[in-house]
Coordinates of C-alpha atoms and ligand atoms in Angstrom, one line a residue:
X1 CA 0.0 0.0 0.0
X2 CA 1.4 3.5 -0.7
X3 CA 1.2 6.5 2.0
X4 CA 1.0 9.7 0.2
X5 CA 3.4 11.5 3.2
X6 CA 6.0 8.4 2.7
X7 CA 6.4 8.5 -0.9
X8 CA 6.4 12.1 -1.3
X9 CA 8.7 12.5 1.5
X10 CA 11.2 9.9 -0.5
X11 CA 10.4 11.2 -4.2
X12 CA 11.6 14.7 -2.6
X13 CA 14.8 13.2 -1.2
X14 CA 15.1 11.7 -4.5
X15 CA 14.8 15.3 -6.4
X16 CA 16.2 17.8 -4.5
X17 CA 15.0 21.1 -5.4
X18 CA 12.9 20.5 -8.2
X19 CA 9.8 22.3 -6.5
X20 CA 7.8 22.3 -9.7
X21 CA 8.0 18.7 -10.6
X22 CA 6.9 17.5 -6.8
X23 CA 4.2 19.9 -7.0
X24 CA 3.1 18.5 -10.4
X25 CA 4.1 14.7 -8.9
X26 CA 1.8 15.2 -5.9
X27 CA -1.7 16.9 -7.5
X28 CA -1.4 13.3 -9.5
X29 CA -0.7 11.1 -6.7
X30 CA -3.2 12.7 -4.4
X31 CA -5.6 12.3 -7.4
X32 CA -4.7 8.6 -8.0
X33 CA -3.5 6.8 -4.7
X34 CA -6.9 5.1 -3.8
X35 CA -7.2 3.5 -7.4
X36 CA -3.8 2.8 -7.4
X37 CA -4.3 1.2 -3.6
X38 CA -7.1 -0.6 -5.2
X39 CA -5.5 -2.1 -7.5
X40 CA -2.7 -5.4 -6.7
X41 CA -1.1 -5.3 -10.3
X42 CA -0.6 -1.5 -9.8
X43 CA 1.1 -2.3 -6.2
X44 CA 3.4 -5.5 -7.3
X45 CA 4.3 -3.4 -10.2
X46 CA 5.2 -0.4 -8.2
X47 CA 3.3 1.7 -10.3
X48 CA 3.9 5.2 -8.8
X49 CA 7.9 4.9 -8.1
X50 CA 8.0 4.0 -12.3
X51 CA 6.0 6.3 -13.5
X52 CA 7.5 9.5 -11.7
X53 CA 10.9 8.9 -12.8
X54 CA 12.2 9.7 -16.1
X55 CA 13.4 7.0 -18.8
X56 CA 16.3 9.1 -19.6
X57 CA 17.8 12.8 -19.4
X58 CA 20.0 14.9 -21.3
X59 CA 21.7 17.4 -20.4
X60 CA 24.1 18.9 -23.1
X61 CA 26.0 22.4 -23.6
X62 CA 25.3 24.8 -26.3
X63 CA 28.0 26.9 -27.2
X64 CA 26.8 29.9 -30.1
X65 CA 28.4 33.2 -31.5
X66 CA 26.5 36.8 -30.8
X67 CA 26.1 39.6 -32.7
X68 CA 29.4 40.8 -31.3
X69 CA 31.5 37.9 -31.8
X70 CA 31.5 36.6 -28.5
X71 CA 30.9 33.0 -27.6
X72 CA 27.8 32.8 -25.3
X73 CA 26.8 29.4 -23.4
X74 CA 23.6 27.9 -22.5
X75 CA 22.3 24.7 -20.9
X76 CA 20.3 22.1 -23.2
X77 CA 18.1 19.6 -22.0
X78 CA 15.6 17.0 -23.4
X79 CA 13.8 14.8 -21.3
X80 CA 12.3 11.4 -22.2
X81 CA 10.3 10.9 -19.5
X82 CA 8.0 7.8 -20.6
X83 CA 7.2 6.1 -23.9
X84 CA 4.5 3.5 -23.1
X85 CA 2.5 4.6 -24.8
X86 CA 4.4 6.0 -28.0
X87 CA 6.9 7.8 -29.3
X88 CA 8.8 10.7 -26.4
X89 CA 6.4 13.7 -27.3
X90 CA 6.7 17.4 -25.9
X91 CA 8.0 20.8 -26.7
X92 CA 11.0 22.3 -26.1
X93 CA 10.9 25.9 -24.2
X94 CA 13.8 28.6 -24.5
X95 CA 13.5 30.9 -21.6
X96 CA 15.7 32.3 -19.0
X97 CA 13.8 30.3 -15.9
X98 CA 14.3 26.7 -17.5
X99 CA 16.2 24.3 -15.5
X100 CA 16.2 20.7 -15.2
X101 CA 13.1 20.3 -12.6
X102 CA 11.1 22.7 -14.4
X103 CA 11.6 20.3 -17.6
X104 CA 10.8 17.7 -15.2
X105 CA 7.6 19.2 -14.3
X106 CA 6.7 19.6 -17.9
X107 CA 7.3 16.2 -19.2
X108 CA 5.9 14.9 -16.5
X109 CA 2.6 16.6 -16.9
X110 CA 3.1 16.1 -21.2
X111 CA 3.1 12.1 -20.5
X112 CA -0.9 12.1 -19.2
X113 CA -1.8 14.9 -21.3
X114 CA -0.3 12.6 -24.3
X115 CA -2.6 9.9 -22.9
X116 CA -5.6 12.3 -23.0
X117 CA -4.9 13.1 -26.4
X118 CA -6.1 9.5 -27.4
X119 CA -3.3 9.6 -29.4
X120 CA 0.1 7.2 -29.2
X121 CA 2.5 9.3 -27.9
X122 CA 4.5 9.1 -24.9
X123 CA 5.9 12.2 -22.7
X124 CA 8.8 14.5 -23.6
X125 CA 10.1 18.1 -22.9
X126 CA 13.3 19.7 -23.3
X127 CA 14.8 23.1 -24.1
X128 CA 17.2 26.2 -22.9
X129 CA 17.9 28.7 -20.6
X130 CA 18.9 30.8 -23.3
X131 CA 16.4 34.0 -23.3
X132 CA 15.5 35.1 -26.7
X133 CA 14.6 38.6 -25.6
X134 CA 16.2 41.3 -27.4
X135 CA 18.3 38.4 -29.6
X136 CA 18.6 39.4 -33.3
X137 CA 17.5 36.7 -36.0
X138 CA 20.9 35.6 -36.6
X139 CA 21.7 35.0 -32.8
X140 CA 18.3 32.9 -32.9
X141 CA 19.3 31.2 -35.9
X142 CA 22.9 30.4 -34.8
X143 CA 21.4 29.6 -31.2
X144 CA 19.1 26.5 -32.8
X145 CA 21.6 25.1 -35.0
X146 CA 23.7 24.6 -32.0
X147 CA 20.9 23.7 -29.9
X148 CA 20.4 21.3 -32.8
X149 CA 23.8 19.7 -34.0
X150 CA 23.7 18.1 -30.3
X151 CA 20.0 17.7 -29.8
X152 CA 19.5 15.2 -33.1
X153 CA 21.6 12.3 -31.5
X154 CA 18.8 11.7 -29.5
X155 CA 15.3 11.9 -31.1
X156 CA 14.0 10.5 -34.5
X157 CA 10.4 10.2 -35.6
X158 CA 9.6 7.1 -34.3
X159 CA 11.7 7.7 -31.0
X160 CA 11.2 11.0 -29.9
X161 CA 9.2 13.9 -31.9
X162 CA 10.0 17.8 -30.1
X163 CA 7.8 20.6 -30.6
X164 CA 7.4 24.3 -29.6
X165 CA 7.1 25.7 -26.1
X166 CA 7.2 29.4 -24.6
X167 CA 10.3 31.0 -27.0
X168 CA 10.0 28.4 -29.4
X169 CA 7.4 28.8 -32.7
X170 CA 7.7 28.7 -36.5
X171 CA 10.6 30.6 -37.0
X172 CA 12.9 28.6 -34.6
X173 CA 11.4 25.1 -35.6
X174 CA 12.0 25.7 -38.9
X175 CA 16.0 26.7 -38.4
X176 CA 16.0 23.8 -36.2
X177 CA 14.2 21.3 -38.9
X178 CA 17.0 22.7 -41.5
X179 CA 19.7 21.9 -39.3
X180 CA 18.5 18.2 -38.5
X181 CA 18.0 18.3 -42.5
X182 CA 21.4 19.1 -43.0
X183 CA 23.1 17.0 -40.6
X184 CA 20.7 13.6 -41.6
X185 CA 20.1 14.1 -45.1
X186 CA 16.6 13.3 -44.2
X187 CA 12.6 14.5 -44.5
X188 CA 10.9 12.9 -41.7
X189 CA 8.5 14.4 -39.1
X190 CA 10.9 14.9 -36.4
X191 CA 9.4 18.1 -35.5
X192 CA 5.9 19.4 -35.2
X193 CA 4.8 22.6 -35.6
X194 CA 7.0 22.8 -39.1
X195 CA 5.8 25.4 -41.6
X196 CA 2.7 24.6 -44.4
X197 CA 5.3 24.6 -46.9
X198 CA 8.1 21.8 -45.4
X199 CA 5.3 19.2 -43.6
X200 CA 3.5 21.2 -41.6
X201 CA -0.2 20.8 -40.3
X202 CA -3.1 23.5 -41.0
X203 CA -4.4 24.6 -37.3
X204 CA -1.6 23.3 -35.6
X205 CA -0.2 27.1 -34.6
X206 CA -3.8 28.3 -33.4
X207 CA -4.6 24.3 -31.5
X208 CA -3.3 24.8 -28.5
X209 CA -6.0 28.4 -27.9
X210 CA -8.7 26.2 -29.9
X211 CA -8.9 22.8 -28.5
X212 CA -8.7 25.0 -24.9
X213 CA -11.7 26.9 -26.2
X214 CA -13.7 23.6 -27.4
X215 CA -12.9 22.7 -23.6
X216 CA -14.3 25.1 -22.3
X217 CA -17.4 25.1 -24.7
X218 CA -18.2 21.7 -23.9
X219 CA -17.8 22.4 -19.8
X220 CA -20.3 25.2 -20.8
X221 CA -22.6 23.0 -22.1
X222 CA -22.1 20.5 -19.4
X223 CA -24.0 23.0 -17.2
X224 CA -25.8 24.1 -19.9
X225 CA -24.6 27.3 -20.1
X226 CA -22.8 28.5 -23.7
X227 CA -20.0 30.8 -24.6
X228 CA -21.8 33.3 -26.3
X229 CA -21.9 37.0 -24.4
X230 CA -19.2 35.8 -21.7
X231 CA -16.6 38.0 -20.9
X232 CA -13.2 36.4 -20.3
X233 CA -10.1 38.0 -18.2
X234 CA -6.7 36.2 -19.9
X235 CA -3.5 36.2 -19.9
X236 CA -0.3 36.2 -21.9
X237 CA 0.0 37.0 -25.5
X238 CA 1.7 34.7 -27.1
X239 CA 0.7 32.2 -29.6
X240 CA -1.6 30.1 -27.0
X241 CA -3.2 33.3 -26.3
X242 CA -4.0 34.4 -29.6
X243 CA -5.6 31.2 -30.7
X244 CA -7.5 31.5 -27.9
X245 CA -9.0 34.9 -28.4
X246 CA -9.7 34.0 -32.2
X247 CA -11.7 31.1 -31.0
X248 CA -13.3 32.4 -28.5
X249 CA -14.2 35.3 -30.3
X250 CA -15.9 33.3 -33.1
X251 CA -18.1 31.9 -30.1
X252 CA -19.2 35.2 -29.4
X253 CA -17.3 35.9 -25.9
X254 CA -15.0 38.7 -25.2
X255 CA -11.6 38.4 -24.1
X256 CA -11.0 41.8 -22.2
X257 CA -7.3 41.6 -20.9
X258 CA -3.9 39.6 -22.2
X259 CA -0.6 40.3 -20.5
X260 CA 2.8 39.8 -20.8
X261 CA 6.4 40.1 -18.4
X262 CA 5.6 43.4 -17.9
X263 CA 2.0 44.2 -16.6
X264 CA -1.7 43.8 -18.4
X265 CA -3.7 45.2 -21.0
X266 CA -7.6 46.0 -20.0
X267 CA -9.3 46.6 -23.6
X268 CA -12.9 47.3 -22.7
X269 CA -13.7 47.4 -26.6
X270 CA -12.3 43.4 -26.2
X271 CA -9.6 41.9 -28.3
X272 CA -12.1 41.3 -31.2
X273 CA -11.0 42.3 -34.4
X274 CA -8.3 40.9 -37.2
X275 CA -6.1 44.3 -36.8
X276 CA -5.8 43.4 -33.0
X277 CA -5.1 39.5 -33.4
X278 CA -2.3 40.0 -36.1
X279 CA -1.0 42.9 -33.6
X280 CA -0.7 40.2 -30.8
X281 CA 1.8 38.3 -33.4
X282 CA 3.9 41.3 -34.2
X283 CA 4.1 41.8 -30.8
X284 CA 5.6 38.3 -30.0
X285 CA 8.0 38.5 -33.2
X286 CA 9.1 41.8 -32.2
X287 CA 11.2 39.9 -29.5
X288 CA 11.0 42.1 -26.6
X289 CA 8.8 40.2 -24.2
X290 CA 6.3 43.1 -23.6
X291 CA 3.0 44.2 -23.8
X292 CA 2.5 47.5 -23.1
X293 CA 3.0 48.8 -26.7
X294 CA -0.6 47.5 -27.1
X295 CA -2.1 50.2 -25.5
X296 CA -0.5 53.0 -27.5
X297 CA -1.9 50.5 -30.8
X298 CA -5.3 50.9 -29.1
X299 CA -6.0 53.9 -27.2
X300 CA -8.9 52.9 -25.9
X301 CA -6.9 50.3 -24.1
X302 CA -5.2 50.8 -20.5
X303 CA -2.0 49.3 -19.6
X304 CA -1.2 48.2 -15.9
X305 CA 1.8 47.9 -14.8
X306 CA 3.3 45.3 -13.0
X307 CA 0.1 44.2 -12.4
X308 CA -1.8 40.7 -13.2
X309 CA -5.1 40.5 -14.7
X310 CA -7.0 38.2 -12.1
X311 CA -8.1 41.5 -10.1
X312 CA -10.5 42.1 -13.5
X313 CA -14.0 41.6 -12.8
X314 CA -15.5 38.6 -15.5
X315 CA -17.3 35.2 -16.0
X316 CA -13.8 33.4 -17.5
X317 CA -10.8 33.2 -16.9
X318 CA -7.9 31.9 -19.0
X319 CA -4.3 31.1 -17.9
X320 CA -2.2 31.3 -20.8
X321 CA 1.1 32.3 -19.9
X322 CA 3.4 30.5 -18.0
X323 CA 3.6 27.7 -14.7
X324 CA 2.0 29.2 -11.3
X325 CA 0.8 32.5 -13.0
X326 CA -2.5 32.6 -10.8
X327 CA -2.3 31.9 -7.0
X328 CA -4.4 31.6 -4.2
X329 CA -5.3 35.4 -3.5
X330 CA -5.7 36.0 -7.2
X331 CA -8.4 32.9 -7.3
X332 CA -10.3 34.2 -4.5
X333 CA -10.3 37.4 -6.4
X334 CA -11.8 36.2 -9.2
X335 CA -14.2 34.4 -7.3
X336 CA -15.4 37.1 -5.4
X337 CA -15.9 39.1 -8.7
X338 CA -18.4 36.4 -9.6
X339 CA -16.0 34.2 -11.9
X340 CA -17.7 30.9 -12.8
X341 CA -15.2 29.0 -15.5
X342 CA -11.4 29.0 -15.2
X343 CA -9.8 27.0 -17.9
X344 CA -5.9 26.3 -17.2
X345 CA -4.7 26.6 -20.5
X346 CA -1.1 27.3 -19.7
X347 CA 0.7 24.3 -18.2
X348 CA 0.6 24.1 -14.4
X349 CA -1.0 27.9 -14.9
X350 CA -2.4 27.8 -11.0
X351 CA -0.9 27.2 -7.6
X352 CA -2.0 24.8 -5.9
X353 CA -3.5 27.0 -3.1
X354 CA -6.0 28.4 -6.2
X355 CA -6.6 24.7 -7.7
X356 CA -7.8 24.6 -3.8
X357 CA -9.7 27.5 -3.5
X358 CA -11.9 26.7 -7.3
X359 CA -12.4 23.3 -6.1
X360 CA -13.5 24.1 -2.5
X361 CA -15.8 26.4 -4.1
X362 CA -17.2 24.0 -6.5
X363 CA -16.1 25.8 -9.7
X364 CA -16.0 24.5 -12.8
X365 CA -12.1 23.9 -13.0
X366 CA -10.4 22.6 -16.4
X367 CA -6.3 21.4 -15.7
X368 CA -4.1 22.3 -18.0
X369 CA -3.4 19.3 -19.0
X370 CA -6.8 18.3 -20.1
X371 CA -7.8 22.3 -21.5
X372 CA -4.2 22.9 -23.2
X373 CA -4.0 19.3 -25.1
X374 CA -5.1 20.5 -28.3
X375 CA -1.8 21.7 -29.0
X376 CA -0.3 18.6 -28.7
X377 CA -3.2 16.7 -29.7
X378 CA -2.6 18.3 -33.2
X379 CA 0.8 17.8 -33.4
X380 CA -0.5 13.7 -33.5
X381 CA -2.0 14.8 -36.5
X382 CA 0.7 16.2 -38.1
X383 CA 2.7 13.4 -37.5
X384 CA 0.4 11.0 -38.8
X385 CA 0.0 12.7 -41.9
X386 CA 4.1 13.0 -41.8
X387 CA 3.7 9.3 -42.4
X388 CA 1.2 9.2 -44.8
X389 CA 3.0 11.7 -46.9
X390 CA -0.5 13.7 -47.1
X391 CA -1.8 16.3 -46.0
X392 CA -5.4 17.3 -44.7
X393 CA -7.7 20.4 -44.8
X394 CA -8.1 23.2 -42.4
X395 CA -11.7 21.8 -41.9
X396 CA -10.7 18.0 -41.5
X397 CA -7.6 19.0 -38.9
X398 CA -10.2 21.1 -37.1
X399 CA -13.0 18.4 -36.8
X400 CA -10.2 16.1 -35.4
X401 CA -9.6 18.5 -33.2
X402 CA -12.7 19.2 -31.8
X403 CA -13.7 15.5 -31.3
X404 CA -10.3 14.8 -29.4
X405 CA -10.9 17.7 -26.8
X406 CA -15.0 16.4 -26.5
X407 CA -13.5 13.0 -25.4
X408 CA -10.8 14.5 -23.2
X409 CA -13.4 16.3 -21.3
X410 CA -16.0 13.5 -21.1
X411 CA -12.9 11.1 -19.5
X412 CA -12.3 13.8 -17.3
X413 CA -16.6 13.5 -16.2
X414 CA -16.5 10.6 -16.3
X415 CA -13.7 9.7 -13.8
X416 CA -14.6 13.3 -11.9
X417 CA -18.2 13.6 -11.3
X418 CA -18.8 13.5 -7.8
X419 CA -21.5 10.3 -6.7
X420 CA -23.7 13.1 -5.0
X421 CA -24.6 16.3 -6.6
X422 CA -23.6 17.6 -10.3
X423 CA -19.6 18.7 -9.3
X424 CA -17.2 17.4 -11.8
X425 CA -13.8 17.6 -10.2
X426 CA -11.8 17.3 -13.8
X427 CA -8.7 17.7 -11.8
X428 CA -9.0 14.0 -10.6
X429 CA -11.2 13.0 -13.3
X430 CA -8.0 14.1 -16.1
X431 CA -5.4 12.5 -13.8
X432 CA -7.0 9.5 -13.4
X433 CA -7.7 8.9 -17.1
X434 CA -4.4 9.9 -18.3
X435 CA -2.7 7.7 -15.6
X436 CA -4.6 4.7 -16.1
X437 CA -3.5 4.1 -20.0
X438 CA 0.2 4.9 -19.5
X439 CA 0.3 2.8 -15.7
X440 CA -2.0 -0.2 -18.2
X441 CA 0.2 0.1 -20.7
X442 CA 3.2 0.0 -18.7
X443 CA 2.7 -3.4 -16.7
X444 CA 1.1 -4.5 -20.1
X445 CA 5.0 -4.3 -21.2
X446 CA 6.5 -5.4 -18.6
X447 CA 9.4 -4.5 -16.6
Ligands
2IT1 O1 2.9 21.9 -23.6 C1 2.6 21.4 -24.7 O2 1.7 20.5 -24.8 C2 3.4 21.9 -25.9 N1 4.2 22.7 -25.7 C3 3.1 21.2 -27.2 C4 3.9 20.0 -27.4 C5 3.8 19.4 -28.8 O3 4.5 18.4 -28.9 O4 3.1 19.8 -29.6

């Protein structure tokens, strides 16, 4: 039988000061411990100890050339934290806070949202501490061939398939893909999130803000409620964030704040029109990591500095930006300005003192790894139609789409409604579903 105190005691003496994957660890051991207690070929196998340790790291150096000639060097990681059930899948991230427990933490949390996904793909992450603020083009470009010339040694398209992450889209997948192109003289789906024109996937760069909107349509529905006329507080402004305000847009809400490093935007004309969603892009490619530009774009719009958006009265809120971005005091303060839906989309977006307060309050709740699996979940398709040398259309990538999030939120009702009352707890109900195919498939294969 496991004890939740014992075994997190000993997984934190076995990762010292890796705070973000033992927070991650222990929402899905709390979630899964009595199933897991239930369960004899979960206990002979010692489920739990396998699962929360890695397959394999890497930890490699990057050595590039700046703008002024001198040698700069960054730490490179990739992660293969579990391939029962497929390929190593997961972005890589390029920002100044990465280290190796924050990777951890990611591919950790990428291995059950993989399961979710319904597709075959096992858990990955990797990336840099190297902080592409303020870095020319060339830096970036010399930066990922680097990153690169070490990082192909270890993934393939049948072993381990990386992705974007926070500082990682188009532009730097696509030096990246031309670098593995160069050194293995060969066209394989390696990468996802590749351009249109070299194997790419239609809807894969909006997914991640779409399939998190489709979630939170469908946990609309659930309580019969619908997206139309709600207004939505978010964050970030990024590429999750601007698929997310185009989709939810089209549904007929209105997104009413994004943010970024620096403070938040409060548009009270909403973040509604095709001049203000290509402005979010320019933004991000501008490279310097800040929002506030917006404002002077849009005077109607205020900027805030050094301030978060949760303190913005509205019916939604969406997470978009980065790990532990909304904590306890900022939950209660959404709550008391009558928020009803939050919908995780960034990865590990809330503390665990705000999971605690939403779910003490009986508020609808998605996790992030059930809201944000679109991306990935698209990324799938690109990689199966990498393999059938074919592409599909906007309208057939989407419907794939829209079915894969509808069945990641039904597992998460179905393992989270509560016997009495109407509460779905999709916290538990997403843990428990993504755990059970990889733990099944693990003792399926043996030890
Ligand atoms: O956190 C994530 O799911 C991603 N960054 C996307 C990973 C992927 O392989 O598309």
């Amino acid at each position: 039988m496991y004890n939740i105190d014992r075994f997190m005691a000993e997984l934190e003496r076995k990762n010292p000061a890796q705070p973000e994957f033992i927070q991650a660890a222990r929402e899905v051991v709390e979630s899964v411990i009595d199933m897991v207690n239930e369960n004899p070929a979960y206990l002979k196998a010692k489920i739990l100890d396998r699962i929360t340790e890695p397959d394999r790291v890497f930890m490699f150096k990057v050595e590039w050339e700046d703008d002024n000639g001198d040698v700069q060097i960054n730490k490179g990681y990739r992660i293969q934290f579990n391939n029962a059930i497929g390929p190593y899948k997961g972005g890589l991230r390029f920002h100044p806070s990465v280290t190796l427990g924050g990777l951890k933490f990611l591919g950790f949390e990428q291995m059950f949202k993989n399961s979710l996904t319904t597709l075959p793909m096992g858990g990955g992450k990797g990336g840099s501490d190297f902080n592409p603020k303020g870095k020319s083009d060339n830096e970036i470009l010399r930066f990922c061939r680097s990153f690169m010339t070490e990082l192909q040694k270890y993934i393939g398209p049948e072993t381990d398939v990386p992705a974007g992450d926070i500082g990682v889209g188009g532009r730097e997948i696509g030096y990246m893909y031309g670098q593995y192109k160069r050194l293995r003289n060969e066209n394989t789906g390696v990468l996802t999130g590749k351009g249109l024109n070299w194997g790419g996937s239609l809807v894969r760069p909006e997914a991640t803000g779409f399939g998190s909107v489709y979630y939170a349509d469908e946990m609309l529905k659930y309580k019969k409620d619908a997206m139309k006329g709600k207004t939505i507080v978010c964050s970030g402004f990024g590429n999750v964030t601007w698929g997310t305000v185009i989709k939810a847009t089209e549904l007929g809400a209105k997104i009413i704040t994004i943010s970024g490093p620096d403070g938040y935007i409060y548009d009270v004309d909403g973040v509604n029109t095709q001049e203000k969603f290509d402005y979010l892009l320019e933004l991000r490619s501008s490279n310097n990591d800040i929002v506030a530009p917006y404002a002077k774009k849009f005077p109607n719009a205020k900027f805030f500095a050094g301030k978060r958006p949760w303190e913005v009265k509205a019916d939604m809120a969406f997470p978009c930006a980065i790990q532990n971005e909304l904590n306890g005091d900022d939950a209660k303060k959404l709550l008391d300005n009558g928020c009803k839906y939050i919908v995780e989309t960034s990865n590990m977006g809330c503390t665990p003192e705000a999971v605690e307060v939403f779910l003490h309050a009986k508020i609808a709740f998605a996790p992030g790894k059930a809201a944000n699996a679109g991306g990935v979940a698209t990324s799938g398709l690109e990689m199966s139609q990498n393999s059938m040398k074919f592409s599909w259309s906007r309208e057939e990538v989407d419907a794939k789409l829209k079915i894969i999030m509808k069945n990641i939120h039904d597992a998460g009702v179905k393992y989270g409604k509560e016997k009495k009352g109407n509460f779905v707890n999709y916290v538990k109900g997403s843990n428990i579903a993504g755990f059970k195919k990889v733990a099944d498939a693990m003792i399926d294969l043996g030890y």
